[in-house]
Amino acid sequence: MKTILFQGDSITDAGRDRSDFHELGQGYPMYAAKYIREDNPDIDFEFINLGLSGNRTDQLFDRLTPDCVELEPDIVSVLIGINDIWHRYNAANPIATSNEQIALNYRMILSEIRKKTDAKIIMLQPFLLDAPDKEHMHHVLFARLGSAPAVCAVMYAFSLVCALSALEYEQNRVFAVLLFAASAVFMRL
């Protein structure tokens, strides 16, 4: 059996039933699992979604042992970071995570996965959905995150999936197709 773990924030969570980590929600994990199963009918898969809406990179790191390492996945999909940026603009409760801290958090997450598991890592770059109320944040996202996801992917991950912006439905399908393609490579190793 091959275990594929989806980790991240609300885009990964995608409205999943948190009482059942095999329930994948309505986002890219659901589509990716569908495509991977269809392309690999002779392989038994376990798909786990432990994305948590609102999570930042430091929170994912804090829960990494029980929510990743102890599960011993074969593949880990990581999509995290948008809340580190978004919370800078949350007037009710601003949390200012520096660019350097975000980059360090990425390195710590990916380093721990590599050191403590045999999992292959697929990183999905954080993005903003196209929405008028988020337009002012688009330039900030890439200026703030800079090359941290790409640099970390080169150092620790097998693959980096990028999406500058996309409509929600299309974003889920695009990520699923790209994740499926990257996972297909792993199945042939």
Short mmCIF file of C-alpha atoms in Angstrom, two decimals:
data_model
loop_
_atom_site.label_atom_id
_atom_site.label_comp_id
_atom_site.label_asym_id
_atom_site.label_seq_id
_atom_site.Cartn_x
_atom_site.Cartn_y
_atom_site.Cartn_z
CA MET A 1 0.00 0.00 0.00
CA LYS A 2 1.16 3.53 -0.81
CA THR A 3 0.18 6.32 1.57
CA ILE A 4 -0.22 9.83 0.22
CA LEU A 5 -0.59 12.58 2.82
CA PHE A 6 -1.96 16.03 2.05
CA GLN A 7 -0.74 18.69 4.49
CA GLY A 8 -1.43 22.40 4.64
CA ASP A 9 -4.04 25.05 5.32
CA SER A 10 -7.63 25.73 4.19
CA ILE A 11 -6.89 25.08 0.52
CA THR A 12 -5.86 21.55 1.50
CA ASP A 13 -8.54 21.21 4.20
CA ALA A 14 -11.17 22.09 1.59
CA GLY A 15 -14.09 21.56 3.97
CA ARG A 16 -13.11 18.01 4.91
CA ASP A 17 -14.75 16.08 7.74
CA ARG A 18 -12.06 16.33 10.42
CA SER A 19 -13.39 13.28 12.25
CA ASP A 20 -12.28 11.12 9.29
CA PHE A 21 -8.84 11.91 7.87
CA HIS A 22 -9.56 9.71 4.84
CA GLU A 23 -12.36 12.10 3.81
CA LEU A 24 -10.52 14.42 1.44
CA GLY A 25 -12.80 17.47 1.27
CA GLN A 26 -13.84 19.23 -1.93
CA GLY A 27 -10.46 20.56 -3.12
CA TYR A 28 -7.34 19.40 -4.88
CA PRO A 29 -6.74 16.35 -2.61
CA MET A 30 -10.06 14.87 -3.76
CA TYR A 31 -9.23 15.42 -7.44
CA ALA A 32 -5.64 14.19 -7.06
CA ALA A 33 -6.78 10.98 -5.34
CA LYS A 34 -9.30 10.37 -8.12
CA TYR A 35 -6.72 10.82 -10.88
CA ILE A 36 -4.04 8.80 -9.11
CA ARG A 37 -6.43 5.87 -8.49
CA GLU A 38 -7.66 5.92 -12.09
CA ASP A 39 -4.12 5.87 -13.47
CA ASN A 40 -2.87 3.19 -11.06
CA PRO A 41 -5.72 0.66 -10.63
CA ASP A 42 -3.34 -2.10 -9.50
CA ILE A 43 -1.91 -0.13 -6.58
CA ASP A 44 -3.63 0.06 -3.21
CA PHE A 45 -3.57 3.66 -1.93
CA GLU A 46 -4.35 5.27 1.37
CA PHE A 47 -5.07 8.99 0.99
CA ILE A 48 -4.97 11.12 4.14
CA ASN A 49 -5.93 14.79 4.37
CA LEU A 50 -4.70 16.61 7.47
CA GLY A 51 -4.88 20.15 6.12
CA LEU A 52 -6.15 22.60 8.75
CA SER A 53 -7.91 25.78 7.75
CA GLY A 54 -6.08 28.85 9.04
CA ASN A 55 -2.77 27.10 9.69
CA ARG A 56 0.50 28.96 9.24
CA THR A 57 3.92 27.44 8.62
CA ASP A 58 4.84 27.49 12.33
CA GLN A 59 1.64 25.64 13.23
CA LEU A 60 2.28 22.94 10.64
CA PHE A 61 5.78 22.49 12.05
CA ASP A 62 4.35 22.18 15.59
CA ARG A 63 2.04 19.31 14.55
CA LEU A 64 4.45 17.63 12.15
CA THR A 65 5.32 14.62 14.32
CA PRO A 66 1.78 13.31 14.95
CA ASP A 67 0.36 14.59 11.67
CA CYS A 68 3.12 13.39 9.35
CA VAL A 69 6.13 11.57 10.79
CA GLU A 70 4.13 9.04 12.81
CA LEU A 71 1.95 8.25 9.77
CA GLU A 72 4.99 7.12 7.72
CA PRO A 73 3.64 8.36 4.37
CA ASP A 74 5.22 7.46 1.03
CA ILE A 75 4.41 10.86 -0.46
CA VAL A 76 3.66 14.16 1.29
CA SER A 77 1.99 17.06 -0.51
CA VAL A 78 2.67 20.35 1.32
CA LEU A 79 0.69 23.53 0.58
CA ILE A 80 1.19 26.12 3.33
CA GLY A 81 2.18 29.77 3.69
CA ILE A 82 -0.65 31.97 2.52
CA ASN A 83 -1.88 32.52 6.08
CA ASP A 84 1.58 33.71 7.11
CA ILE A 85 1.07 36.55 4.62
CA TRP A 86 -2.68 37.05 5.03
CA HIS A 87 -2.47 37.42 8.82
CA ARG A 88 -0.27 40.47 8.37
CA TYR A 89 -3.39 42.21 7.00
CA ASN A 90 -5.90 40.86 9.51
CA ALA A 91 -6.93 44.06 11.27
CA ALA A 92 -8.60 42.21 14.15
CA ASN A 93 -5.57 40.07 15.01
CA PRO A 94 -2.44 40.84 12.97
CA ILE A 95 0.36 38.29 13.19
CA ALA A 96 3.54 39.50 11.54
CA THR A 97 5.62 36.54 10.45
CA SER A 98 8.80 37.87 8.85
CA ASN A 99 9.99 36.71 5.43
CA GLU A 100 13.01 35.15 7.10
CA GLN A 101 10.83 33.26 9.58
CA ILE A 102 8.61 31.91 6.81
CA ALA A 103 11.68 30.66 4.92
CA LEU A 104 13.07 29.10 8.11
CA ASN A 105 9.72 27.43 8.82
CA TYR A 106 9.67 25.94 5.31
CA ARG A 107 13.20 24.59 5.76
CA MET A 108 12.37 23.13 9.17
CA ILE A 109 9.18 21.43 7.91
CA LEU A 110 10.83 19.91 4.87
CA SER A 111 14.02 18.99 6.70
CA GLU A 112 12.06 17.14 9.38
CA ILE A 113 10.05 15.24 6.79
CA ARG A 114 13.25 14.21 4.99
CA LYS A 115 15.12 13.28 8.17
CA LYS A 116 12.32 11.39 9.89
CA THR A 117 10.49 9.70 7.00
CA ASP A 118 11.27 8.07 3.69
CA ALA A 119 8.53 10.14 2.04
CA LYS A 120 8.93 11.93 -1.24
CA ILE A 121 7.83 15.56 -0.95
CA ILE A 122 5.71 17.57 -3.37
CA MET A 123 5.49 21.28 -2.52
CA LEU A 124 2.67 23.41 -3.84
CA GLN A 125 3.47 27.11 -3.88
CA PRO A 126 1.07 29.32 -1.89
CA PHE A 127 -1.23 31.48 -3.98
CA LEU A 128 -4.20 33.79 -3.75
CA LEU A 129 -7.50 33.11 -5.42
CA ASP A 130 -8.61 35.79 -7.85
CA ALA A 131 -10.93 37.95 -5.78
CA PRO A 132 -11.40 41.73 -5.74
CA ASP A 133 -10.86 41.96 -1.98
CA LYS A 134 -7.49 40.17 -2.27
CA GLU A 135 -6.14 42.10 -5.26
CA HIS A 136 -3.97 44.38 -3.10
CA MET A 137 -2.20 41.34 -1.65
CA HIS A 138 -1.07 39.71 -4.93
CA HIS A 139 2.09 41.79 -5.28
CA VAL A 140 2.85 41.42 -1.60
CA LEU A 141 2.56 37.64 -1.63
CA PHE A 142 5.33 37.10 -4.10
CA ALA A 143 7.47 39.96 -2.83
CA ARG A 144 7.21 38.62 0.75
CA LEU A 145 7.54 34.93 0.07
CA GLY A 146 10.15 35.65 -2.56
CA SER A 147 11.96 32.53 -3.63
CA ALA A 148 11.59 30.66 -0.31
CA PRO A 149 9.27 27.93 -1.67
CA ALA A 150 11.42 27.41 -4.78
CA VAL A 151 14.69 27.34 -2.85
CA CYS A 152 13.26 24.91 -0.30
CA ALA A 153 11.86 22.71 -3.07
CA VAL A 154 15.27 22.46 -4.68
CA MET A 155 16.84 21.56 -1.33
CA TYR A 156 14.24 19.17 0.06
CA ALA A 157 11.40 18.31 -2.31
CA PHE A 158 11.04 16.28 -5.45
CA SER A 159 8.69 18.73 -7.11
CA LEU A 160 7.37 22.28 -6.79
CA VAL A 161 3.95 23.00 -8.26
CA CYS A 162 3.35 26.70 -8.94
CA ALA A 163 0.17 28.67 -9.60
CA LEU A 164 0.37 32.46 -9.61
CA SER A 165 -3.39 32.81 -9.34
CA ALA A 166 -6.41 30.91 -10.52
CA LEU A 167 -10.14 30.64 -10.13
CA GLU A 168 -11.01 28.32 -7.27
CA TYR A 169 -12.49 25.51 -9.34
CA GLU A 170 -9.75 25.62 -11.92
CA GLN A 171 -7.07 25.90 -9.23
CA ASN A 172 -8.25 22.65 -7.65
CA ARG A 173 -8.24 20.85 -10.99
CA VAL A 174 -4.87 22.30 -12.07
CA PHE A 175 -3.20 21.40 -8.77
CA ALA A 176 -4.75 17.95 -8.88
CA VAL A 177 -3.49 17.32 -12.40
CA LEU A 178 0.01 18.56 -11.55
CA LEU A 179 0.09 16.63 -8.29
CA PHE A 180 -1.15 13.58 -10.14
CA ALA A 181 1.65 13.96 -12.71
CA ALA A 182 4.32 14.32 -10.02
CA SER A 183 2.89 11.36 -8.09
CA ALA A 184 2.83 9.26 -11.25
CA VAL A 185 6.61 9.63 -11.42
CA PHE A 186 6.88 8.28 -7.87
CA MET A 187 4.76 5.24 -8.73
CA ARG A 188 7.28 4.25 -11.38
CA LEU A 189 10.34 4.47 -9.12
#
